[in-house]
Coordinates of C-alpha atoms in Angstrom, one line a residue:
Chain B
M1 CA 11.5 -4.0 -25.7
G2 CA 14.7 -4.0 -27.8
K3 CA 18.3 -5.0 -27.3
R4 CA 19.8 -3.8 -24.0
K5 CA 23.3 -3.4 -22.6
R6 CA 24.2 -5.0 -19.3
N7 CA 23.9 -1.9 -17.2
E8 CA 20.4 -1.2 -18.7
R9 CA 19.4 -4.8 -18.2
I10 CA 20.5 -4.9 -14.6
G11 CA 18.5 -1.6 -13.9
A12 CA 15.4 -2.9 -15.7
L13 CA 15.6 -6.3 -14.1
I14 CA 15.8 -4.8 -10.6
K15 CA 12.9 -2.4 -11.4
I16 CA 10.7 -5.2 -12.7
L17 CA 11.5 -7.7 -10.0
S18 CA 11.3 -5.3 -7.0
H19 CA 8.0 -3.8 -8.2
Q20 CA 6.4 -7.2 -7.7
P21 CA 8.1 -8.8 -4.7
N22 CA 8.0 -12.6 -4.4
T23 CA 6.7 -13.0 -7.9
V24 CA 8.6 -15.5 -10.1
F25 CA 9.8 -14.3 -13.5
T26 CA 11.4 -16.8 -15.9
L27 CA 14.8 -16.2 -17.4
N28 CA 13.1 -16.5 -20.7
Y29 CA 11.0 -13.5 -19.9
F30 CA 14.0 -11.3 -19.5
S31 CA 15.9 -13.0 -22.3
E32 CA 13.1 -12.1 -24.7
A33 CA 12.4 -8.6 -23.3
F34 CA 16.1 -7.6 -23.5
E35 CA 17.1 -9.6 -26.6
A36 CA 19.9 -11.2 -24.7
A37 CA 21.1 -14.8 -24.2
K38 CA 19.9 -16.6 -21.1
S39 CA 23.5 -17.0 -20.0
S40 CA 23.9 -13.2 -20.0
I41 CA 20.7 -12.8 -18.0
S42 CA 22.0 -15.3 -15.5
E43 CA 25.2 -13.3 -15.1
D44 CA 23.1 -10.1 -14.7
I45 CA 21.2 -11.7 -11.9
V46 CA 24.4 -12.8 -10.1
I47 CA 25.6 -9.2 -10.2
A48 CA 22.2 -7.7 -9.1
K49 CA 21.8 -10.2 -6.2
K50 CA 25.3 -9.6 -4.8
M51 CA 24.8 -5.8 -5.0
L52 CA 21.3 -5.9 -3.4
E53 CA 22.6 -8.0 -0.5
E54 CA 25.7 -5.9 0.1
L55 CA 23.6 -2.7 0.2
H56 CA 20.9 -4.3 2.4
L57 CA 18.3 -3.7 -0.3
G58 CA 16.8 -7.2 -0.2
T59 CA 17.8 -10.2 -2.3
I60 CA 17.0 -12.2 -5.4
E61 CA 16.2 -15.9 -5.1
T62 CA 16.4 -18.5 -7.8
I63 CA 13.7 -21.1 -8.1
A64 CA 14.7 -24.3 -9.9
G65 CA 12.5 -26.6 -12.0
A66 CA 9.8 -26.3 -14.6
A67 CA 8.1 -23.4 -12.9
G68 CA 11.4 -21.9 -12.1
G69 CA 12.9 -18.5 -12.5
V70 CA 13.9 -15.6 -10.2
K71 CA 12.1 -13.5 -7.7
Y72 CA 12.9 -10.4 -5.6
V73 CA 12.6 -11.0 -1.9
P74 CA 12.3 -7.7 0.2
L75 CA 14.3 -9.2 3.1
V76 CA 15.0 -6.6 5.7
T77 CA 18.1 -7.4 7.7
P78 CA 18.0 -7.1 11.5
E79 CA 20.5 -4.2 11.2
R80 CA 18.3 -2.2 8.8
A81 CA 15.1 -3.1 10.8
G82 CA 16.7 -1.8 14.0
F83 CA 17.8 1.4 12.3
F84 CA 14.3 2.0 11.0
L85 CA 12.4 1.0 14.1
E86 CA 14.5 3.2 16.4
K87 CA 13.5 6.2 14.1
V88 CA 9.8 5.2 14.5
C89 CA 10.2 5.0 18.3
K90 CA 11.7 8.5 18.4
K91 CA 8.7 9.8 16.5
L92 CA 6.2 8.0 18.7
E93 CA 7.9 9.1 22.0
D94 CA 6.8 12.7 21.4
P95 CA 4.7 13.6 24.5
Q96 CA 2.4 15.7 22.3
R97 CA 1.1 12.3 21.0
I98 CA -0.5 11.5 24.4
M99 CA -4.3 11.7 24.1
P100 CA -6.9 11.8 26.8
G101 CA -7.3 8.3 28.2
G102 CA -3.6 7.4 27.7
F103 CA -4.0 6.7 24.0
I104 CA -1.2 7.6 21.6
Y105 CA -1.9 9.5 18.4
M106 CA -0.2 7.5 15.7
T107 CA -2.6 7.9 12.7
D108 CA 0.0 9.9 10.9
I109 CA 2.6 7.2 11.2
I110 CA 0.4 4.2 10.3
S111 CA -0.8 5.9 7.2
S112 CA 2.5 7.3 5.9
P113 CA 3.1 5.3 2.7
S114 CA 6.9 5.1 3.0
M115 CA 6.8 4.1 6.7
V116 CA 4.1 1.5 6.3
E117 CA 5.9 0.0 3.3
T118 CA 9.0 -0.6 5.4
M119 CA 6.9 -1.9 8.3
G120 CA 5.2 -4.3 6.0
E121 CA 8.6 -5.5 4.6
I122 CA 9.9 -6.1 8.1
L123 CA 6.8 -8.0 9.1
A124 CA 7.0 -10.0 5.9
S125 CA 10.7 -10.8 6.6
Q126 CA 9.6 -12.6 9.8
F127 CA 7.4 -15.0 7.9
L128 CA 9.2 -15.5 4.6
N129 CA 9.8 -19.2 5.4
Q130 CA 6.2 -19.9 6.1
E131 CA 3.7 -20.8 3.5
I132 CA 1.1 -18.0 3.5
D133 CA -1.9 -17.6 1.2
Y134 CA -3.5 -14.5 2.6
V135 CA -2.8 -11.6 4.9
I136 CA -5.8 -10.7 7.0
T137 CA -6.6 -7.6 9.0
M138 CA -9.6 -6.0 10.7
E139 CA -10.7 -2.6 9.4
T140 CA -9.5 0.3 9.7
K141 CA -6.2 1.3 11.0
G142 CA -4.2 -1.8 10.3
I143 CA -5.1 -1.8 6.6
P144 CA -2.1 0.2 5.3
I145 CA 0.5 -2.0 7.2
A146 CA -1.4 -5.2 6.3
L147 CA -1.5 -4.2 2.6
M148 CA 2.2 -3.6 2.5
T149 CA 2.9 -6.9 4.2
A150 CA 0.7 -8.6 1.7
K151 CA 2.5 -6.8 -1.1
A152 CA 5.9 -8.0 0.2
L153 CA 4.6 -11.6 0.4
N154 CA 2.8 -11.4 -2.9
V155 CA -0.5 -12.6 -1.5
P156 CA -4.0 -11.1 -1.4
L157 CA -5.1 -8.9 1.5
V158 CA -8.4 -9.7 3.2
I159 CA -10.2 -7.1 5.2
V160 CA -12.5 -8.2 8.0
R161 CA -15.4 -5.7 8.4
K162 CA -17.2 -4.5 11.5
N163 CA -20.5 -5.1 9.9
S164 CA -21.6 -7.2 7.0
K165 CA -22.0 -5.2 3.7
V166 CA -24.5 -5.7 0.9
T167 CA -21.7 -5.4 -1.6
E168 CA -19.9 -8.5 -0.3
G169 CA -22.6 -11.2 -0.7
S170 CA -23.1 -13.8 2.0
T171 CA -20.9 -13.3 5.0
V172 CA -19.8 -15.2 8.1
S173 CA -20.0 -13.2 11.3
I174 CA -18.8 -13.9 14.8
N175 CA -19.0 -12.1 18.1
Y176 CA -15.8 -11.4 20.0
L177 CA -14.8 -9.8 23.2
S178 CA -12.7 -6.7 22.6
G179 CA -10.2 -7.0 25.4
S180 CA -9.5 -3.3 25.8
S181 CA -13.1 -2.0 25.8
N182 CA -14.4 -5.2 27.4
R183 CA -17.4 -5.1 25.0
I184 CA -18.9 -7.7 22.8
Q185 CA -18.4 -6.7 19.1
T186 CA -19.1 -8.3 15.7
M187 CA -16.7 -9.0 12.9
S188 CA -17.7 -10.4 9.5
L189 CA -16.2 -11.6 6.3
S190 CA -17.5 -12.4 2.9
R191 CA -17.8 -16.1 2.1
R192 CA -15.9 -15.5 -1.1
A193 CA -13.0 -13.8 0.6
L194 CA -11.0 -16.8 1.9
K195 CA -10.6 -20.2 0.3
E196 CA -11.2 -23.1 2.6
G197 CA -8.1 -24.5 4.3
A198 CA -6.1 -21.3 3.5
K199 CA -2.9 -20.5 5.4
V200 CA -3.3 -17.0 6.9
L201 CA -1.1 -14.3 8.5
I202 CA -2.9 -11.9 10.8
V203 CA -1.6 -8.3 10.7
D204 CA -2.8 -5.4 12.8
D205 CA -1.5 -2.0 14.0
F206 CA -1.9 -2.5 17.8
M207 CA -2.4 -5.2 20.3
K208 CA -3.3 -4.8 23.9
A209 CA -5.2 -7.8 25.3
G210 CA -5.3 -9.5 21.9
G211 CA -9.1 -9.8 21.7
T212 CA -9.3 -8.6 18.1
A213 CA -6.6 -11.0 17.0
K214 CA -8.3 -13.9 18.8
G215 CA -11.6 -12.9 17.1
M216 CA -9.8 -13.1 13.7
M217 CA -8.5 -16.5 14.6
D218 CA -12.0 -17.8 15.4
L219 CA -13.2 -16.3 12.2
I220 CA -10.4 -18.0 10.2
N221 CA -11.4 -21.2 11.9
E222 CA -14.9 -20.9 10.5
F223 CA -13.3 -21.0 7.0
K224 CA -11.2 -24.0 8.1
G225 CA -8.1 -21.9 7.7
E226 CA -4.8 -22.2 9.4
V227 CA -3.2 -19.2 11.3
Q228 CA 0.5 -19.1 10.4
G229 CA 1.3 -16.2 12.6
I230 CA 0.2 -12.8 14.0
G231 CA 2.3 -9.7 13.3
V232 CA 1.5 -6.3 14.8
L233 CA 3.2 -3.0 14.7
I234 CA 2.9 -2.3 18.5
A235 CA 2.1 -4.7 21.4
T236 CA 1.7 -3.3 24.9
R237 CA 3.8 -5.0 27.6
E238 CA 0.8 -5.0 29.9
P239 CA -1.2 -7.2 30.2
E240 CA 1.6 -9.7 29.8
D241 CA -1.0 -12.4 29.7
K242 CA -2.8 -11.9 26.3
V243 CA -5.6 -14.0 24.9
V244 CA -3.3 -15.1 22.1
E245 CA -0.1 -16.9 22.7
H246 CA 2.2 -16.3 19.8
Y247 CA 2.5 -12.9 18.2
T248 CA 5.3 -10.9 16.7
P249 CA 5.3 -7.2 17.4
L250 CA 7.8 -4.8 15.8
L251 CA 7.6 -2.5 18.8
Y252 CA 6.8 -3.0 22.5
L253 CA 4.9 -0.2 24.2
E254 CA 6.4 -0.3 27.7
E255 CA 4.5 2.6 29.3
V256 CA 2.4 5.7 28.8
D257 CA 2.9 7.9 31.8
V258 CA 0.1 10.5 31.3
K259 CA 1.0 12.4 34.5
N260 CA 4.6 13.0 33.6
R261 CA 3.8 13.0 29.9
R262 CA 6.2 10.3 28.9
I263 CA 6.0 7.4 26.4
I264 CA 8.4 4.5 26.6
I265 CA 8.5 2.4 23.5
A266 CA 11.2 0.1 22.0
P267 CA 11.9 -2.2 19.1
N268 CA 11.4 -5.9 19.6
P269 CA 14.9 -7.2 20.1
K270 CA 14.0 -10.5 18.4
I271 CA 13.6 -8.5 15.2
T272 CA 16.6 -6.3 15.4
T273 CA 19.2 -8.8 16.7
K274 CA 21.1 -11.1 14.3
I275 CA 20.7 -14.8 15.2
Chain E
M1 CA 28.4 1.1 1.1
G2 CA 31.7 0.8 -0.9
K3 CA 32.9 1.5 -4.4
R4 CA 30.5 0.3 -7.1
K5 CA 30.8 -0.3 -10.8
R6 CA 28.4 1.4 -13.3
N7 CA 26.1 -1.6 -13.7
E8 CA 25.8 -2.0 -9.9
R9 CA 25.3 1.7 -9.5
I10 CA 22.5 1.9 -12.0
G11 CA 20.7 -1.1 -10.4
A12 CA 21.1 0.3 -6.9
L13 CA 20.1 3.8 -8.0
I14 CA 16.9 2.5 -9.6
K15 CA 16.1 0.4 -6.6
I16 CA 16.5 3.3 -4.1
L17 CA 14.7 5.9 -6.3
S18 CA 11.8 3.7 -7.2
H19 CA 11.2 2.5 -3.7
Q20 CA 10.4 6.1 -2.7
P21 CA 8.7 7.7 -5.7
N22 CA 8.7 11.4 -6.0
T23 CA 11.3 11.7 -3.2
V24 CA 14.3 13.9 -4.1
F25 CA 17.8 12.4 -3.6
T26 CA 20.9 14.5 -4.1
L27 CA 23.7 13.5 -6.4
N28 CA 25.9 13.8 -3.4
Y29 CA 24.0 11.0 -1.7
F30 CA 24.7 8.6 -4.5
S31 CA 28.2 9.9 -5.0
E32 CA 29.0 9.1 -1.4
A33 CA 27.1 5.9 -1.2
F34 CA 28.8 4.4 -4.3
E35 CA 32.2 6.2 -3.9
A36 CA 31.9 7.6 -7.4
A37 CA 32.4 11.1 -8.9
K38 CA 29.2 13.2 -9.3
S39 CA 29.9 13.3 -13.0
S40 CA 29.7 9.5 -13.1
I41 CA 26.5 9.5 -11.2
S42 CA 25.1 12.1 -13.7
E43 CA 25.9 9.7 -16.5
D44 CA 24.3 6.8 -14.7
I45 CA 21.1 8.8 -14.3
V46 CA 21.0 9.6 -18.0
I47 CA 21.3 5.9 -18.9
A48 CA 18.7 4.9 -16.2
K49 CA 16.2 7.6 -17.3
K50 CA 16.4 6.7 -21.0
M51 CA 16.0 3.0 -20.3
L52 CA 13.0 3.5 -17.9
E53 CA 11.2 5.7 -20.4
E54 CA 11.8 3.3 -23.3
L55 CA 10.5 0.4 -21.3
H56 CA 7.5 2.4 -20.0
L57 CA 8.7 1.8 -16.4
G58 CA 8.4 5.5 -15.3
T59 CA 11.0 8.2 -15.5
I60 CA 13.6 10.1 -13.5
E61 CA 13.3 13.9 -13.1
T62 CA 16.1 16.3 -12.3
I63 CA 15.4 19.1 -9.9
A64 CA 17.8 22.0 -10.2
G65 CA 18.9 24.4 -7.5
A66 CA 20.0 24.2 -3.8
A67 CA 17.4 21.6 -2.9
G68 CA 18.1 19.9 -6.1
G69 CA 18.6 16.3 -7.0
V70 CA 16.8 13.5 -8.8
K71 CA 13.5 11.7 -8.2
Y72 CA 11.7 8.7 -9.6
V73 CA 8.3 9.5 -11.1
P74 CA 6.1 6.4 -11.5
L75 CA 4.5 7.9 -14.7
V76 CA 2.2 5.4 -16.3
T77 CA 1.9 6.0 -20.1
P78 CA -1.6 5.9 -21.7
E79 CA -0.5 2.8 -23.5
R80 CA 0.4 0.9 -20.4
A81 CA -2.6 2.2 -18.5
G82 CA -4.9 1.0 -21.3
F83 CA -3.3 -2.4 -21.3
F84 CA -3.7 -2.8 -17.6
L85 CA -7.2 -1.4 -17.3
E86 CA -8.5 -3.7 -20.1
K87 CA -7.2 -6.6 -18.0
V88 CA -9.1 -5.2 -15.0
C89 CA -12.3 -4.9 -17.0
K90 CA -12.0 -8.5 -18.2
K91 CA -11.9 -9.6 -14.6
L92 CA -14.7 -7.4 -13.5
E93 CA -17.0 -8.5 -16.3
D94 CA -17.3 -12.0 -14.9
P95 CA -21.1 -12.5 -14.4
Q96 CA -20.3 -14.4 -11.2
R97 CA -19.5 -11.0 -9.6
I98 CA -23.1 -9.9 -9.8
M99 CA -24.5 -9.7 -6.3
P100 CA -28.1 -9.3 -5.1
G101 CA -29.2 -5.7 -5.7
G102 CA -27.0 -5.3 -8.7
F103 CA -23.8 -4.8 -6.8
I104 CA -20.5 -6.1 -8.2
Y105 CA -18.2 -8.1 -6.0
M106 CA -14.8 -6.4 -6.4
T107 CA -13.3 -6.8 -2.9
D108 CA -10.6 -9.2 -4.3
I109 CA -9.5 -6.7 -6.9
I110 CA -9.4 -3.6 -4.7
S111 CA -7.3 -5.4 -2.1
S112 CA -4.9 -7.1 -4.4
P113 CA -1.6 -5.4 -3.6
S114 CA -0.1 -5.5 -7.2
M115 CA -3.4 -4.3 -8.8
V116 CA -4.0 -1.5 -6.4
E117 CA -0.3 -0.4 -6.8
T118 CA -0.8 0.0 -10.5
M119 CA -4.2 1.7 -10.0
G120 CA -2.6 4.1 -7.6
E121 CA 0.2 4.9 -10.1
I122 CA -2.2 5.5 -12.9
L123 CA -4.3 7.8 -10.7
A124 CA -1.2 9.6 -9.5
S125 CA -0.1 10.0 -13.1
Q126 CA -3.2 12.1 -13.8
F127 CA -2.3 14.6 -11.0
L128 CA 1.5 14.8 -11.3
N129 CA 1.5 18.4 -12.4
Q130 CA -0.7 19.6 -9.5
E131 CA 0.6 20.5 -6.1
I132 CA -0.8 17.9 -3.7
D133 CA -0.2 17.8 0.1
Y134 CA -2.4 14.9 1.0
V135 CA -4.5 12.0 -0.5
I136 CA -7.7 11.6 1.4
T137 CA -10.2 8.8 1.4
M138 CA -13.2 7.5 3.4
E139 CA -12.9 4.2 5.1
T140 CA -12.9 1.3 4.2
K141 CA -12.7 0.0 0.6
G142 CA -10.9 2.9 -1.0
I143 CA -8.0 2.7 1.5
P144 CA -5.7 0.4 -0.5
I145 CA -6.0 2.4 -3.8
A146 CA -5.7 5.7 -1.9
L147 CA -2.6 4.5 0.0
M148 CA -0.9 3.5 -3.3
T149 CA -1.8 6.8 -4.9
A150 CA -0.3 8.6 -1.9
K151 CA 2.8 6.4 -2.2
A152 CA 3.2 7.3 -5.8
L153 CA 2.8 11.1 -5.0
N154 CA 5.0 10.8 -1.9
V155 CA 2.3 12.5 0.3
P156 CA 0.6 11.3 3.5
L157 CA -2.7 9.4 3.3
V158 CA -5.6 10.7 5.4
I159 CA -8.4 8.4 6.3
V160 CA -11.9 9.8 7.1
R161 CA -13.7 7.8 9.6
K162 CA -17.4 6.9 9.9
N163 CA -17.4 7.7 13.6
S164 CA -15.1 9.7 15.7
K165 CA -12.6 7.6 17.6
V166 CA -11.1 8.1 21.1
T167 CA -7.6 7.5 19.8
E168 CA -7.7 10.4 17.4
G169 CA -8.3 13.3 19.8
S170 CA -10.6 16.1 18.9
T171 CA -12.4 15.6 15.6
V172 CA -14.4 17.6 13.1
S173 CA -17.6 15.8 12.0
I174 CA -20.1 16.6 9.3
N175 CA -23.3 15.0 8.1
Y176 CA -23.7 14.2 4.4
L177 CA -26.2 12.6 2.2
S178 CA -25.1 9.3 0.8
G179 CA -26.5 9.5 -2.7
S180 CA -26.9 5.8 -3.3
S181 CA -28.5 4.9 0.0
N182 CA -30.2 8.3 0.3
R183 CA -29.5 8.3 4.0
I184 CA -27.9 11.0 6.2
Q185 CA -24.5 9.7 7.4
T186 CA -21.7 11.1 9.5
M187 CA -18.0 11.4 8.6
S188 CA -15.3 12.6 10.9
L189 CA -11.6 13.5 10.9
S190 CA -9.1 14.2 13.6
R191 CA -8.2 17.9 13.9
R192 CA -4.5 16.9 13.7
A193 CA -4.9 15.0 10.4
L194 CA -4.9 17.9 8.0
K195 CA -2.9 21.1 8.1
E196 CA -5.0 24.2 7.4
G197 CA -5.0 25.3 3.8
A198 CA -3.7 22.0 2.5
K199 CA -4.1 21.0 -1.1
V200 CA -5.9 17.6 -1.2
L201 CA -6.6 14.9 -3.7
I202 CA -9.7 12.8 -3.0
V203 CA -9.4 9.1 -3.9
D204 CA -12.1 6.4 -3.6
D205 CA -13.0 3.0 -5.1
F206 CA -16.4 3.7 -6.4
M207 CA -18.6 6.7 -7.3
K208 CA -22.3 6.6 -8.1
A209 CA -24.1 9.8 -7.2
G210 CA -20.9 11.4 -5.7
G211 CA -22.4 12.0 -2.2
T212 CA -19.4 10.6 -0.3
A213 CA -16.9 12.7 -2.4
K214 CA -19.1 15.7 -1.8
G215 CA -19.0 15.0 1.9
M216 CA -15.2 14.9 1.8
M217 CA -15.1 18.2 0.0
D218 CA -17.3 19.8 2.7
L219 CA -15.1 18.3 5.4
I220 CA -11.9 19.5 3.6
N221 CA -13.6 22.9 3.5
E222 CA -13.9 22.8 7.3
F223 CA -10.1 22.6 7.4
K224 CA -9.8 25.5 4.9
G225 CA -8.3 23.0 2.5
E226 CA -8.3 23.1 -1.3
V227 CA -9.5 20.1 -3.4
Q228 CA -7.2 19.6 -6.3
G229 CA -9.0 16.7 -7.8
I230 CA -11.1 13.6 -7.3
G231 CA -9.8 10.2 -8.6
V232 CA -11.9 7.0 -8.4
L233 CA -11.4 3.5 -9.6
I234 CA -15.0 3.2 -11.0
A235 CA -17.7 5.7 -11.7
T236 CA -21.1 4.7 -12.9
R237 CA -22.4 6.3 -16.1
E238 CA -25.8 6.7 -14.4
P239 CA -26.8 9.1 -12.9
E240 CA -24.9 11.3 -15.3
D241 CA -25.7 14.3 -13.1
K242 CA -23.5 13.7 -10.0
V243 CA -23.3 16.0 -7.0
V244 CA -19.6 16.7 -7.8
E245 CA -18.6 18.2 -11.1
H246 CA -15.0 17.2 -11.8
Y247 CA -13.8 13.7 -11.2
T248 CA -11.4 11.3 -12.9
P249 CA -12.5 7.7 -13.0
L250 CA -10.1 4.9 -14.3
L251 CA -13.2 2.9 -15.4
Y252 CA -16.8 3.7 -16.4
L253 CA -19.4 1.2 -15.3
E254 CA -21.9 1.4 -18.2
E255 CA -24.4 -1.2 -17.1
V256 CA -25.1 -4.1 -14.7
D257 CA -27.8 -6.2 -16.3
V258 CA -28.9 -8.5 -13.5
K259 CA -31.5 -10.3 -15.6
N260 CA -29.2 -11.3 -18.4
R261 CA -26.2 -11.5 -16.0
R262 CA -24.1 -9.1 -17.9
I263 CA -21.7 -6.3 -16.7
I264 CA -20.4 -3.7 -19.1
I265 CA -17.4 -1.7 -18.0
A266 CA -14.7 0.1 -19.9
P267 CA -11.5 2.2 -19.3
N268 CA -11.9 6.0 -19.3
P269 CA -10.6 6.9 -22.8
K270 CA -9.2 10.2 -21.4
I271 CA -6.6 8.0 -19.5
T272 CA -5.8 5.5 -22.2
T273 CA -5.5 7.9 -25.1
K274 CA -2.3 9.8 -25.9
I275 CA -2.9 13.5 -26.2

């Protein structure tokens, strides 16, 4: 790519690293690409890391050893998460979003690329210290958030289907009780989609009783996988007693008052408070 | 954010701009954030733009006038597109991907975050000069690529559903002939999802006869929308005579030879050749 000055190197380094979060690049890679000494690249990284952290734009981690190098981690600080999630709540509280049956229209928000990217980064930030091989979601509405979470963690996304498809080869199907509709439904997943014994993060857009998440847990179990966590955009406060025990919502839906046309929704304080 | 040196400013500027492609930021924004004169920010941008272009990492465009500023454009050059698409073909040509019925297993590829991000950027690069208000796709498998295309273009994603859902309010449904299965199917879209008269880019993962794309065109028509283009990851060579006329595939699937277990697939030369 040709010899580069420090300010160009820092710009290029940040662009390359942040385009592929959690992907390790060796110092050699940058040293060759920019025709600069490894010691210069090391100094570039110190400057870039400090700046990113000070501006709450994520961080750069150094991995020692033979497979070592540096990677960009899209860590969202509680402060920035709070600022963003308050904005999302403001949007969601619009009474025009109340649908017949007390549902909230949120399709525009959960398929806005810039919003779901930040949601994915906040979710990923909660599970950065866990070993995760896959992010899994059930079609359809959770896919954008789950994809962005998978991107931030640098792992493949796996999409559970409502029916088995001819294009996916042999599948494993299970029946599950959808808590909200109280109906038996089917979910299925291609045998090829998950390696046995994989560590999995479940991501979805909405959780009421938790039936869908529980179904995914059972399905992952069929693949001898291990559920490392459940992250959702919104969990309802009621029922408090959900069929899954541990889950991490970005937002709590406190109440949808159809009569007075009022929605009460708030960020999860565990995410927006510094520990 | 505090006073910043040039090399920090260039790094931060590239991070902020490239995180939200095609989003205009004013020079004032950076001038205030970094406590630097606008003339210094202008110089930073010249350096950043030159470096990004030389390294094939996209470009920065300046928008003049009252609503002016700068934006990052994730332009993928034909050279880089070719390099990437050849790699995708290599992966797809693996005979183990052949499924009963001559289908190709590609779920892993179309839900790999880093791959779909580049696919989305390449698709977006083909339509950068068109005015586009929405990217639209039909659930399920095209969603990741469509989301990343929408992200690159900085427009909302709209997901057409196979059935109308209670959470989406009143919907418009149409019947369409799925060319490959030769069956009448239904697709539906929330009335709220598309503004009337919108300019729309259709994106999908796979096109054989084009029935699904044609269905989406008819649906967009119901919203008095205007189709600006159709972008797909893979189009089959056969049938040559599809029900839609203009479409832009990244790859052409030439042949799936089930008997000899051979897949022939190649990049679309119109995308990988410099004009």
